[in-house]
Short mmCIF file of C-alpha atoms in Angstrom, two decimals:
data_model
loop_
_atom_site.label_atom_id
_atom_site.label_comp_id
_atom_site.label_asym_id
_atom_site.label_seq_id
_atom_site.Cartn_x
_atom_site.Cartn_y
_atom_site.Cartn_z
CA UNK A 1 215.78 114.32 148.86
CA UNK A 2 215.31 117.97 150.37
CA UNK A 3 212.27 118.30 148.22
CA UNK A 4 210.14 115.01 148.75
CA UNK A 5 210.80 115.86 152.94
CA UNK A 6 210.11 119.53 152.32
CA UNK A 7 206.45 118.11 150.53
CA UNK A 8 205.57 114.89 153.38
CA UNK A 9 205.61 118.05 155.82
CA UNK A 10 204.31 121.21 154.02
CA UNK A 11 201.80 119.64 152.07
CA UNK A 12 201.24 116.71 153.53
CA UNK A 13 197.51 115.92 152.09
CA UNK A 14 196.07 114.68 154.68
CA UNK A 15 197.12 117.16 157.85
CA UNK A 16 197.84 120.70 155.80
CA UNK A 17 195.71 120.22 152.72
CA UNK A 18 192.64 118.41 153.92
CA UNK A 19 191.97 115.94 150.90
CA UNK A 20 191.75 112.35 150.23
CA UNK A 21 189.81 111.80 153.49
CA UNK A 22 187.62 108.80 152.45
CA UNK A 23 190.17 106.41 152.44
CA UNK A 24 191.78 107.96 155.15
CA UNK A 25 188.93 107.64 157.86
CA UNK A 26 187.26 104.35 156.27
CA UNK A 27 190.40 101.98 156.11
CA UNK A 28 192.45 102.81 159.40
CA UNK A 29 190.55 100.42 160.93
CA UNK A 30 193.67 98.28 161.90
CA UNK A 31 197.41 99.25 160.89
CA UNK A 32 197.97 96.87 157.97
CA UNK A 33 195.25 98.21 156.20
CA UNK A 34 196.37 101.90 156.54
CA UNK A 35 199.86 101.12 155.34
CA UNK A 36 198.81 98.79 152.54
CA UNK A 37 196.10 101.72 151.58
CA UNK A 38 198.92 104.33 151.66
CA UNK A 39 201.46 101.72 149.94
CA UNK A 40 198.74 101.57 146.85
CA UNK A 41 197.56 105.18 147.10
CA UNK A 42 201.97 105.44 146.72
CA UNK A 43 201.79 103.54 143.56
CA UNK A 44 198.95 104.83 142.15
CA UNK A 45 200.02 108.21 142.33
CA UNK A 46 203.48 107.59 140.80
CA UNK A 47 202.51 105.26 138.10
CA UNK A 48 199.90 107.49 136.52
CA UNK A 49 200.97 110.73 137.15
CA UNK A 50 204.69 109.57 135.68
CA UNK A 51 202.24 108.34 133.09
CA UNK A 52 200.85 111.51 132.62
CA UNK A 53 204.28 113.53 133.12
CA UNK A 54 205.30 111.79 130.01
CA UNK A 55 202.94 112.48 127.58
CA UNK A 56 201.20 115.77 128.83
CA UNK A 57 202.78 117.56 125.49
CA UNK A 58 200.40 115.01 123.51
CA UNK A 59 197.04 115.50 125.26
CA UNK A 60 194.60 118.60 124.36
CA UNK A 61 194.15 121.00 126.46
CA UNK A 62 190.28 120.70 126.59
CA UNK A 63 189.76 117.11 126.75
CA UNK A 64 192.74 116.52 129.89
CA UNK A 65 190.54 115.58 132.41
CA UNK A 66 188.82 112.75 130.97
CA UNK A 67 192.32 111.92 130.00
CA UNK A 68 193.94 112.03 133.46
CA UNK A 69 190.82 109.88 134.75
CA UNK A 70 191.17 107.03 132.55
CA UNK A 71 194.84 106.82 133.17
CA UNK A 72 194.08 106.75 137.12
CA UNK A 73 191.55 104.69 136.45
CA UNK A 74 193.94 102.12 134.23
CA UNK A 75 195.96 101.98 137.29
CA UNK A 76 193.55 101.44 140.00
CA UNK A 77 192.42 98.58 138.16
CA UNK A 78 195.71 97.21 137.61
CA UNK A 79 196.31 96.88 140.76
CA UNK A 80 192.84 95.71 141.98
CA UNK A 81 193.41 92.68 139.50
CA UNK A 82 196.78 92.05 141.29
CA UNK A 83 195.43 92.35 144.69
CA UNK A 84 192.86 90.19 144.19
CA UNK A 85 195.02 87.52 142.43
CA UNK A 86 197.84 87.41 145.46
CA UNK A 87 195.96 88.77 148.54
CA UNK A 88 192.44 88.58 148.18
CA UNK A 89 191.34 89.07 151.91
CA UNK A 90 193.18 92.22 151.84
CA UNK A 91 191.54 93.29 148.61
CA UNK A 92 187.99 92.37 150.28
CA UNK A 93 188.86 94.47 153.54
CA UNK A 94 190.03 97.78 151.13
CA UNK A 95 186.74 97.43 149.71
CA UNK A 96 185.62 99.81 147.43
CA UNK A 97 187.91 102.52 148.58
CA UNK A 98 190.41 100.69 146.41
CA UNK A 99 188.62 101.54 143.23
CA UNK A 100 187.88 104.81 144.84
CA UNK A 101 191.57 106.13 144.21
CA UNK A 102 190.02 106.79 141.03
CA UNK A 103 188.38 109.85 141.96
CA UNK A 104 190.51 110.64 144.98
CA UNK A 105 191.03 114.43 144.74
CA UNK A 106 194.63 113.88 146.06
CA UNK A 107 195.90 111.96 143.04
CA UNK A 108 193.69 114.35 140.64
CA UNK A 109 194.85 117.55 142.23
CA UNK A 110 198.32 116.07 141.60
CA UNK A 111 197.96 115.38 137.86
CA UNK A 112 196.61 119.15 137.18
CA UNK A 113 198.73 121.28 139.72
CA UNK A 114 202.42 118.91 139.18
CA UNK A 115 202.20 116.53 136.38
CA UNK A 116 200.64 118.45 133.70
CA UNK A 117 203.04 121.05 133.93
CA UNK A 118 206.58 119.58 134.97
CA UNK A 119 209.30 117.05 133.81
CA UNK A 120 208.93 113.21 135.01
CA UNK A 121 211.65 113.60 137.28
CA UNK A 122 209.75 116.47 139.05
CA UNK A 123 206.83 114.43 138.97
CA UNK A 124 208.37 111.59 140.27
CA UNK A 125 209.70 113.31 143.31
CA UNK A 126 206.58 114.76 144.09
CA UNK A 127 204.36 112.04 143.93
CA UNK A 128 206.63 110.13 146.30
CA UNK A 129 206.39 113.23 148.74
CA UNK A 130 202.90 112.96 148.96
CA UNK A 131 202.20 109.27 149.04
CA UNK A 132 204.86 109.10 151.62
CA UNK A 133 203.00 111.88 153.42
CA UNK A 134 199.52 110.06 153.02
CA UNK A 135 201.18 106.56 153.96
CA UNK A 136 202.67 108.34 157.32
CA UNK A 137 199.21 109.95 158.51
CA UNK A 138 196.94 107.06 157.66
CA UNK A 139 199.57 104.61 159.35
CA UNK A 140 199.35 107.52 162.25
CA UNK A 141 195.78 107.47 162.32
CA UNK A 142 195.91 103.47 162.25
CA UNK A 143 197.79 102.93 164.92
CA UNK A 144 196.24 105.30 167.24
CA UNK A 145 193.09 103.36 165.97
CA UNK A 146 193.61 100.12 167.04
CA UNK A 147 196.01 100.35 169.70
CA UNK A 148 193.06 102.32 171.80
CA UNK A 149 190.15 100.58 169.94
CA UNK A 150 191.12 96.52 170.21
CA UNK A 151 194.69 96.91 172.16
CA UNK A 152 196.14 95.10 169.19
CA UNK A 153 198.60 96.36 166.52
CA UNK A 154 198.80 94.43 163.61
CA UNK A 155 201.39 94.59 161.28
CA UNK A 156 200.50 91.35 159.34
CA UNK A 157 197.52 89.35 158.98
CA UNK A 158 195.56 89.55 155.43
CA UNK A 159 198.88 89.74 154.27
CA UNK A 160 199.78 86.20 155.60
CA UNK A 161 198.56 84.72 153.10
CA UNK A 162 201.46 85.89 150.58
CA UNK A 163 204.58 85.82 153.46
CA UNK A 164 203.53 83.38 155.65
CA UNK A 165 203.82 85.36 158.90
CA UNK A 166 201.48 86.66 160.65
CA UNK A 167 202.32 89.56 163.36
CA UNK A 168 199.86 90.62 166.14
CA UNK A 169 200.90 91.95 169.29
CA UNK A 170 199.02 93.26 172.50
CA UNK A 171 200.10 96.22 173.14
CA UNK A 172 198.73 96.87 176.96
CA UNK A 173 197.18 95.23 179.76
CA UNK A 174 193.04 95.93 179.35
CA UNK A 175 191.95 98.33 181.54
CA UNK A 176 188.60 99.51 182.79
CA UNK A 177 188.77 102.31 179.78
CA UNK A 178 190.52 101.12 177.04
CA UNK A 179 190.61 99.39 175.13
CA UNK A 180 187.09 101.59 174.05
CA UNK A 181 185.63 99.92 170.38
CA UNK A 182 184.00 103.64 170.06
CA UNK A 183 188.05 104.28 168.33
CA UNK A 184 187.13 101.51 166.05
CA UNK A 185 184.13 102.47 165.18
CA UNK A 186 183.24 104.49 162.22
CA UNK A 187 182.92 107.77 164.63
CA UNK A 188 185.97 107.13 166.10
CA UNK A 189 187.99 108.10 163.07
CA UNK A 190 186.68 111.58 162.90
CA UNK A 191 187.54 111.97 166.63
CA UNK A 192 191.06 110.50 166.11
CA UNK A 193 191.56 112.95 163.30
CA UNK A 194 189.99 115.73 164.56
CA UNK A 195 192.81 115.82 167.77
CA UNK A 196 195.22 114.56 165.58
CA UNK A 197 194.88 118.05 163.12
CA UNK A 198 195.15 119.92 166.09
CA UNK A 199 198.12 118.76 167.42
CA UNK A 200 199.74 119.12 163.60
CA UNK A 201 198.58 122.46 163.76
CA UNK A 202 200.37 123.38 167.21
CA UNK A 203 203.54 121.51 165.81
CA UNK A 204 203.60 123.92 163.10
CA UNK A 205 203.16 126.87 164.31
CA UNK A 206 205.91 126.53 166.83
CA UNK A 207 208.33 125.42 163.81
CA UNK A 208 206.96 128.89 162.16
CA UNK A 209 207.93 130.99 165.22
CA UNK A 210 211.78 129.29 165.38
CA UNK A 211 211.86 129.88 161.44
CA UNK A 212 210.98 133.72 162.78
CA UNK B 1 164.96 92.62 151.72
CA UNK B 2 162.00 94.70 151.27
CA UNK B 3 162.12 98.07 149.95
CA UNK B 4 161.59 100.36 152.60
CA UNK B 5 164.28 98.75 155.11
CA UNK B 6 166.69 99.17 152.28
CA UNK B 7 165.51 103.11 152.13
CA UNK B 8 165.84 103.26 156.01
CA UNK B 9 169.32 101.65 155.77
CA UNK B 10 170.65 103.99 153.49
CA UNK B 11 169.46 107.09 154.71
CA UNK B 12 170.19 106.52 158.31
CA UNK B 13 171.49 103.48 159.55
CA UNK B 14 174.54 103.21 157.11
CA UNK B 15 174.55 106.66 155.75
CA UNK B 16 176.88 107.01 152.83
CA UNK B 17 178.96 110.23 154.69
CA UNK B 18 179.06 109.12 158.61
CA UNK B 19 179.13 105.55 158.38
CA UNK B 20 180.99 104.78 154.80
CA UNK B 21 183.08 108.37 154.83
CA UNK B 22 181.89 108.78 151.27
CA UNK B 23 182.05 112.17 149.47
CA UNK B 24 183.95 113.10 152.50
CA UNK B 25 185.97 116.83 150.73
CA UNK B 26 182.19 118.20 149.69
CA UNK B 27 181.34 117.25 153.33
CA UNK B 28 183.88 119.35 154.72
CA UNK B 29 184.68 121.78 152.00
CA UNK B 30 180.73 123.19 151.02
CA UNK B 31 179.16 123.13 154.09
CA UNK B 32 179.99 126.40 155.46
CA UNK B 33 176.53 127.47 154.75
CA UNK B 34 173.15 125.81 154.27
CA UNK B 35 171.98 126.89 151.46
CA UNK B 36 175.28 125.81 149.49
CA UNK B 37 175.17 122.92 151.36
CA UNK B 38 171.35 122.02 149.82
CA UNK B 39 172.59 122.97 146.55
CA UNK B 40 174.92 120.31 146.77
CA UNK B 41 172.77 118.05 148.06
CA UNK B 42 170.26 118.27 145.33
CA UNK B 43 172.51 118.05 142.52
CA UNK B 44 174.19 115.27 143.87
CA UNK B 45 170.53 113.48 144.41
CA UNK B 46 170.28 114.41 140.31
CA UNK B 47 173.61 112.30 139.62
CA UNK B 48 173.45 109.47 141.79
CA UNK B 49 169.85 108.29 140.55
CA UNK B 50 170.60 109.00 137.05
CA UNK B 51 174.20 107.66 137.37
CA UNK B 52 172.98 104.10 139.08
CA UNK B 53 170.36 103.05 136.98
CA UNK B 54 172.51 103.54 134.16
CA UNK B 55 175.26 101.58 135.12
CA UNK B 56 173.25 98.96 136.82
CA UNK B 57 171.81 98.07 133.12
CA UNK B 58 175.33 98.62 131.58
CA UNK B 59 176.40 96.17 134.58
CA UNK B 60 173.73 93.94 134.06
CA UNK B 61 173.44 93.55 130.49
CA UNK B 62 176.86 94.33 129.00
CA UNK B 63 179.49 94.03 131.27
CA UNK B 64 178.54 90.50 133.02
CA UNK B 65 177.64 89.56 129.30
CA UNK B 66 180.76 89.87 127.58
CA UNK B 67 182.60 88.81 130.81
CA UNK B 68 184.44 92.45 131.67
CA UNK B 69 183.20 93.04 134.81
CA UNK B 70 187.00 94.16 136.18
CA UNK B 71 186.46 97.32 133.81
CA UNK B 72 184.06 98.14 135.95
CA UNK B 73 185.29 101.43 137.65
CA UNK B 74 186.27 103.30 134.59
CA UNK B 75 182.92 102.71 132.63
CA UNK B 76 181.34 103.87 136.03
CA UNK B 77 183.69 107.16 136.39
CA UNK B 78 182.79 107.16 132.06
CA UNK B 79 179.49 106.87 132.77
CA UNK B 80 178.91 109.35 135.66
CA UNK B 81 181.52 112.21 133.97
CA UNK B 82 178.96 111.93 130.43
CA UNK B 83 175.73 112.38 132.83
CA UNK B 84 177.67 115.15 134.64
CA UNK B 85 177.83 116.97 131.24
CA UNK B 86 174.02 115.87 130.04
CA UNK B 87 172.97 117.11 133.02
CA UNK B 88 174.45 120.25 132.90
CA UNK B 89 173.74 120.77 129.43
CA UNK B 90 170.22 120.48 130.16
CA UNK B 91 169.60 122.55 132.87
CA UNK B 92 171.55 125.40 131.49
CA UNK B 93 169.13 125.26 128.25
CA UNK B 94 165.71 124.31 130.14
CA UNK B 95 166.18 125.84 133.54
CA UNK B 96 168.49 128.85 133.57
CA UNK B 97 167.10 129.06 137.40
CA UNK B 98 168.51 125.88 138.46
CA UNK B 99 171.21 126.30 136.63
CA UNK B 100 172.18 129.46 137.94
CA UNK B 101 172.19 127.85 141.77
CA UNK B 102 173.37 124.82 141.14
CA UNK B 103 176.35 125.28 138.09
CA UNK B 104 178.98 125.92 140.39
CA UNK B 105 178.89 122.29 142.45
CA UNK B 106 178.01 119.86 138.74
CA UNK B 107 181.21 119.80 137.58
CA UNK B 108 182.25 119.20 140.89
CA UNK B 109 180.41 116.39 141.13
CA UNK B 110 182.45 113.81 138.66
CA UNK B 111 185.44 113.54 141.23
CA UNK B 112 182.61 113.29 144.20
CA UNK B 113 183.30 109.71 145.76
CA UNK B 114 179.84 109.76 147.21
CA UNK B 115 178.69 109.22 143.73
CA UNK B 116 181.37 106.78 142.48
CA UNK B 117 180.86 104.92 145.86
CA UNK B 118 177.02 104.84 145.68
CA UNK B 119 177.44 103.75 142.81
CA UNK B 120 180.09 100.44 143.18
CA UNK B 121 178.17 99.39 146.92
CA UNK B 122 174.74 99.51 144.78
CA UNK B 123 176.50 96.99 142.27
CA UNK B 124 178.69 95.38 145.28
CA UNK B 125 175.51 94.66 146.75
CA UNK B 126 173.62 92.55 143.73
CA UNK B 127 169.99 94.53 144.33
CA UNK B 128 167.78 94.59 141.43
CA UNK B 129 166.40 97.76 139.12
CA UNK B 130 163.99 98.29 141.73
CA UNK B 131 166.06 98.37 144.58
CA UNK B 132 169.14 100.19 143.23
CA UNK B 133 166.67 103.15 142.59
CA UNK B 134 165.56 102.89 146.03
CA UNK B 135 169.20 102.98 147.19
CA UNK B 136 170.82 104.98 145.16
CA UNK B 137 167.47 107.52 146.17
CA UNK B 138 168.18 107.22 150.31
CA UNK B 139 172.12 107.34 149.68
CA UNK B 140 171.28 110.79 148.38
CA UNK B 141 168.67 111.37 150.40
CA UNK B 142 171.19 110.34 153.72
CA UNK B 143 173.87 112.85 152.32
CA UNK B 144 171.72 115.92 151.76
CA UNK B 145 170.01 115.67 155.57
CA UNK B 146 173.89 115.24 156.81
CA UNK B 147 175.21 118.10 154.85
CA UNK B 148 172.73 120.42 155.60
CA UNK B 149 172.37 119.30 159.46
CA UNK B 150 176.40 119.74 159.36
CA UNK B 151 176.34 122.89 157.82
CA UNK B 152 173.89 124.68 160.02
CA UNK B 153 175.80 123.26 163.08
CA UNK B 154 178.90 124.71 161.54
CA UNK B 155 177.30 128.22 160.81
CA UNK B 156 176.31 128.69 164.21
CA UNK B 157 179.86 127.42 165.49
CA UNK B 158 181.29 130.38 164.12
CA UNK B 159 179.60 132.22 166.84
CA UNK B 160 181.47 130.42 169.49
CA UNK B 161 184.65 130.17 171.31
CA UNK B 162 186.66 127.49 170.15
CA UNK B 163 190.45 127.01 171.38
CA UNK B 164 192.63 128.44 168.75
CA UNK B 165 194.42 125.00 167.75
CA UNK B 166 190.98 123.28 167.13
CA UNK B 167 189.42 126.40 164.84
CA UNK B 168 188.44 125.08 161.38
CA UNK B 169 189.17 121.36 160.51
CA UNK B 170 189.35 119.90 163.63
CA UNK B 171 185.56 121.29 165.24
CA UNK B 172 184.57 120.23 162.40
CA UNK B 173 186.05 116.39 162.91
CA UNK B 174 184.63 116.99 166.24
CA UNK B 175 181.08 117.61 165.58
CA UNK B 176 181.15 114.84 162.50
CA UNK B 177 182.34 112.73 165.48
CA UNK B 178 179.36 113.74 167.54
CA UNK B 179 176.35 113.11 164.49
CA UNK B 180 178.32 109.84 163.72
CA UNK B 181 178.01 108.53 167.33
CA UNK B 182 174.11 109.70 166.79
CA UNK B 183 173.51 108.24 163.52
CA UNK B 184 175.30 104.39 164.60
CA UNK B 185 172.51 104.24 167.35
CA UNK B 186 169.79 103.95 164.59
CA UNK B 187 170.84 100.49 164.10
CA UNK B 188 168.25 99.30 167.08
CA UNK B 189 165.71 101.54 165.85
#
């Protein structure tokens, strides 16, 4: 337990480590699709680099990367199929970021630095850390998003289709300001993030200086 | 649509890094300087053109075919990892020169989702031989004059002063932020 919190903070990918940004800035459009992207990029991550825990005394040591790859890539389309079986509007708003898990250096990084080198359990731990850590900032990131961008937060629409619900609340009354589509907007993502780095950065500095 | 609104499209209007956030970690990670950043730019160019027509005739004449279309991704990540390696075979033996700049960022390159990406919108968006080529050319075309714009805004940020929280990272979200804003607006153009 200590470990998986000790990785969602300290190397959390998106806030200390900087990778994995494409999805991160392309599908935080609205807050379903962040947590549904960070849900897969979750089960991506554990599937295939338990996968790759498991039989990493089997593969060469010159030919693991193509290795690690196709395993991802095995995955990814797994779960594309499934998507597109049970929720296909949600697979069609994902886009091709979905199949772009494949080469996301987050899940990559993972199999060379963790799963090539320790026990499943290990693995397993870790990979949870950091897909929990990715779900939390893109479902951040979403929700700052849309609540400034379209004054709506939507926990379930594209996903209607498989519960039956559907769950969109306003969150404010509109103002002259906001809501502002600019958040929206393609170049409101790197603004969103770009504040949103800083602010990680003064929380952890002050946590270094009480550590002192 | 003709050919050279396609090239316009990619290149500006819907540029692969500011509008699609494709090969987003080169984007921030290489740019520090500009001549790194047109050494990247180049030998992604190399990739993606080779990359896309190859896998639009794998698309087109195997994969619809024999009805596998949903392996699609890992013959394309197949694909552009063996070009990758051709490609860097061959310059090393034919032209040391270009090697010798542009060997570090290749093997980069596979895990690159600008290529990947480039590569699954091309096919995504049903164009022909003719017009892949043309796309795939202004995708790359679109990332090397954002890298290279990015990175010489960068270089000359290091000259500034920046509030200590925002150093790094998030100046450089900031001024992404900016071109993005900058590059949307071509859509009336």
């Amino acid at each position: 337990m200590k470990q998986i919190f000790r990785t969602i903070i300290n190397e959390n990918p998106l806030f200390v480590l900087m990778l994995g940004l494409c999805p991160a800035l392309a599908v935080t459009t609205n807050f379903e699709s962040s947590y549904m992207m960070g849900l897969c990029f979750l089960i991506v991550l554990c599937v295939s680099n338990g996968l790759i825990s498991l039989i990493r005394k089997i593969i060469p040591d010159n030919v693991r990367i193509p290795v690690y790859i196709l395993i991802i890539g095995t995955v990814v389309t797994i779960l594309e199929l499934l998507l597109n079986k049970y929720v296909p509007k949600l697979s069609e708003q994902l886009g091709v970021y979905l199949s772009l898990i494949v080469v996301n250096c987050v899940v990559l990084g993972r199999a060379l630095s963790v799963a090539s080198k320790r026990d499943i359990v290990y693995t397993f731990k870790d990979s949870i850390g950091i897909g929990l850590g990715f779900t939390i900032s893109l479902m951040l990131i979403g929700s700052i998003r849309e609540i400034l961008g379209a004054n709506t937060i939507t926990f379930m629409s594209s996903l209607s289709e498989l519960t039956g619900y559907r769950a969109i609340y306003k969150v404010y009354p509109d103002m002259s300001l906001l809501p502002n589509p600019i958040f929206v907007s393609g170049a409101g993502a790197f603004l969103v993030l770009g504040f949103l780095i800083a602010l990680f950065k003064v929380f952890k500095k002050e946590d270094n200086h009480e550590s002192n | 649509m003709n050919l050279i609104s396609i090239l316009m499209l990619s290149i500006f209007t819907e540029n692969i890094v500011l509008t699609k956030f494709l090969g987003m970690c080169p984007f921030f990670g290489t740019s520090n300087k500009e001549k790194n950043a047109l050494s990247m730019g180049f030998s992604v160019m190399i990739v993606v053109v080779l990359s896309s027509l190859l896998t639009f005739l794998i698309y087109k004449y195997i994969l619809v075919p024999t009805n596998t279309v949903y392996l699609r991704t890992i013959i394309f990540i197949l694909v552009i990892s063996a070009i990758v390696q051709i490609v860097e075979i061959v310059l090393k033996k034919y032209y040391p020169i270009v090697y010798k700049n542009l060997g570090l960022y290749l093997p980069l390159i596979t895990t690159n989702c600008a290529v990947l990406g480039t590569v699954l919108l091309a096919s995504n968006s049903n164009y022909n031989l003719i017009e892949t080529l043309v796309f795939s050319i202004g995708s790359s075309i679109g990332f090397t004059l954002v890298i290279y714009v990015f990175a010489s805004i960068r270089e000359r940020l290091e000259h500034c002063q920046i509030p200590k929280n925002f150093k790094g990272y998030p100046i450089a979200l900031i001024t992404a932020f900016i071109m993005a804003l900058i590059f949307s607006r071509f859509i009336g153009v």
